[in-house]
Amino acid sequence: MNVLDDEFKEADQPPMKAALLLSITLSLNLAQAQMPAEIVTAERAKILASVQSVPKSGAPGPVAIWGNMAFPILSAPDKEGIEIAVAAAAGYGKGRVILFGHNNFLDGGLGGDHAKLMENAVKWTGAKDKPRLGLMGVNAVSFYDQRGFRSGKCEGPMEAKTLKDYDVIIANLQGITDPAEGAALIQWIKEGGGFIGGMTGWAFNQTSGGKELSVSHGVNQALMATGIAITDMSAFDQLTAFSARPTLPKLMNASEAVNSIKKQAYGSAALTPEEVKQSSNAIQIALSAQPPGRNHLRDAVTAALGATGGNGPLPTQEAPLTQAAHAAARIRLGMETRVLRLAASETVTAHPAHVAFPGQTPAETPRITQEIPINPAIPGWTSTGLYAAAGDTVTVTIPSSHADKGYAVRIGCHSDTLYHLDTWQRAPDITKSTPLTATVTKTASAFGGLIYIEVPNRANETTAMSAVISGAVASPLFVLGKDDDAKWNNEIKKRPGIWAEMACENLIISFPSSVAKSVNNPTELMTFWQKVVAAQDDVSNQATERKRPERIVADVQISAGYMHSGYPIMIPTSAAPEMVTFSRLKFPGWGFYHEIGHNHQRGDFTFDGTGEVTNNVIGMYCYHEVLKKDWLIGHPAISEEARKENLQKIKRAPIKWQAWKSDPFLALTTYIQLMQEFGWDSWRQYLHSFADTSYGPAPKGDDERRDQFLIRYSKITQKNLGPFFDAWGIPVSSEAKAEVSKLEPWMPKGL
């Protein structure tokens, strides 16, 4: 330690000194203190030499960092200014590792300074200028050869006899999951090997048939010895490139963050609000990567938080936990929810936060056993009409022919996670999915929830099966065509489960049972919802694409916006009464059709500026086709007065296209004028035209999408819409305008 202490004093010397210092540090495998910031900055500067920025590719995720010789390389701030790493480096034994949060970073071909970054990365991990380089699942031999490296494809598995031929391995980790390969790799790194890996962690659950990255990816688990790992989180949505910065916050390392919290508790200067956010974020990201049995980081976090005052408050809608006021309580609760989601199923006890949401099941409520039919041809969540009370063990029995085939039992429909939000009105992660790998599976949730059988997308079986579920509570479930209003009012809605569902062929809605008690006309209600989804399927030409029903779930807090699309569509619980109210005078409003419309959007007819527009056009169609009402009554921003103002806005705009694409309701006015003049059938024909080869191939890129919007709609209406597009500022090519120039021009009044 004295040698290191002496060297630390000289850490402000030139990079050569820092390089020597890192080598000494790596060799001694220092286990107590984090590397000084000067060393980290010097080593990061080597990796980023002559690199200004690196383009983002695809949808990368964060890399977790907690090791005492680990540090971020590339990072970007979120909207709150919290830095999140997309790439990180670490030393382990005599070797070095770099991980990227997307496999597209591995081939050097993203443009900008990406090629230089990868050249530097190879030299840094190999600790020499010309290391022998092996590529696994990365098609970039020529790229690395051009930069003077002796590279080749590494065909064999990661084992000692394969790895010994290389100084550096670059590997796409998406499908390399064998723990034996992980063990061989980490031993090779420890002995001096250099490794560069990348994968899209959030996609692993989808590509692996529902497996958890932190549990089932053996190589990623092995790399945890270095103190960095791929996570299953996503980030960087609005980013186009990563700026290369030699200096990044030290609190991006979770261990640094834990130490800072601990020091604060013992009298050090209080962390600033920004530092609290950065620390909390780093810890949450690092915890997300930890498998259930790996407790070192959790123990350190628990010890640090214990010194700050214990368990603290729990979140409720009335008294939420905020980042500024409840940092320690949020870190603790976040850690608990991550552990509980992956914990051994039969040992889970109820978490006290479940009482506030999703709610408490009285202990005396009867638990039942029920056989549930499952249709393997319908992927997604199969509703069971059963509820798992928090902490209760539920047993699921399936045929042996379906065991370990990708099926799972899910507890909870509130699948939004809230870790990234500054305010929590409930625990940030309250659902649980357990693979049905055996004939009999026991599971439990600390928060409770409706029970589902998850059917994999790739299920090949066509014959219906059944699952026997025991230890559950009967919950209200109305199925259109199977149940009637009398059964609902006399029996179904009186079932004791605290959450309820109603289903039709194309939609299932989930909401509190307290709201269900107010519904007396479920047949009329679900017939209406069936028509809504069928209308959107039809107008967008997606009826044959439907493989499963849409879902709408009410939640006390959702991950983004007032409502958001997806599977499931999420809405606030405050909107649940509106969702289940249908009569001549009252009916669900704009937001529902808007979100279902999002699920019907396709790239062919949705270009830059219309992400919040074409879904509204599809949504407005429901007012016309299903409600049989004036389709302009749905939102105050499309009133006659609002549309007149939008006409004036576009006339006043110095750059019309910029104004058009930045204001969704201004852009929507364009589509409204088309519907008013040419009717809804023109919109239907336009969306159906993408399946009609007589209109030519589907567009590629936004320029072609705008061109084809003009060409297809002009041909459908037999009007030249070129001047109309010009008036609104929608850019189209001269070739597109020429193609429709022989048609009669059209322009609406007032424009």
JSON list of C-alpha atoms in Angstrom, two decimals, residues 315 333 337 351 353-354 357 416-418 424-430 447 557:
[
{"chain": "A", "resi": 315, "resn": "PRO", "atom": "CA", "xyz": [-44.52, 6.13, -1.25]},
{"chain": "A", "resi": 333, "resn": "LEU", "atom": "CA", "xyz": [-36.77, 0.90, -1.87]},
{"chain": "A", "resi": 337, "resn": "THR", "atom": "CA", "xyz": [-37.79, -3.96, -5.48]},
{"chain": "A", "resi": 351, "resn": "HIS", "atom": "CA", "xyz": [-43.63, -5.64, 1.12]},
{"chain": "A", "resi": 353, "resn": "ALA", "atom": "CA", "xyz": [-45.54, -0.61, 0.19]},
{"chain": "A", "resi": 354, "resn": "HIS", "atom": "CA", "xyz": [-48.15, -2.92, -1.38]},
{"chain": "A", "resi": 357, "resn": "PHE", "atom": "CA", "xyz": [-50.68, 0.19, -4.17]},
{"chain": "A", "resi": 416, "resn": "ASP", "atom": "CA", "xyz": [-44.26, 0.32, -15.80]},
{"chain": "A", "resi": 417, "resn": "THR", "atom": "CA", "xyz": [-41.05, 0.87, -13.85]},
{"chain": "A", "resi": 418, "resn": "LEU", "atom": "CA", "xyz": [-40.49, 4.25, -12.22]},
{"chain": "A", "resi": 424, "resn": "TRP", "atom": "CA", "xyz": [-42.60, 7.95, -6.80]},
{"chain": "A", "resi": 425, "resn": "GLN", "atom": "CA", "xyz": [-46.25, 7.53, -5.86]},
{"chain": "A", "resi": 426, "resn": "ARG", "atom": "CA", "xyz": [-45.78, 3.78, -5.56]},
{"chain": "A", "resi": 427, "resn": "ALA", "atom": "CA", "xyz": [-42.89, 1.35, -5.40]},
{"chain": "A", "resi": 428, "resn": "PRO", "atom": "CA", "xyz": [-40.94, 1.64, -8.67]},
{"chain": "A", "resi": 429, "resn": "ASP", "atom": "CA", "xyz": [-41.25, -2.00, -9.82]},
{"chain": "A", "resi": 430, "resn": "ILE", "atom": "CA", "xyz": [-44.13, -4.18, -8.61]},
{"chain": "A", "resi": 447, "resn": "PHE", "atom": "CA", "xyz": [-46.75, -6.66, -4.01]},
{"chain": "A", "resi": 557, "resn": "GLN", "atom": "CA", "xyz": [-48.40, 6.38, -11.61]}
]
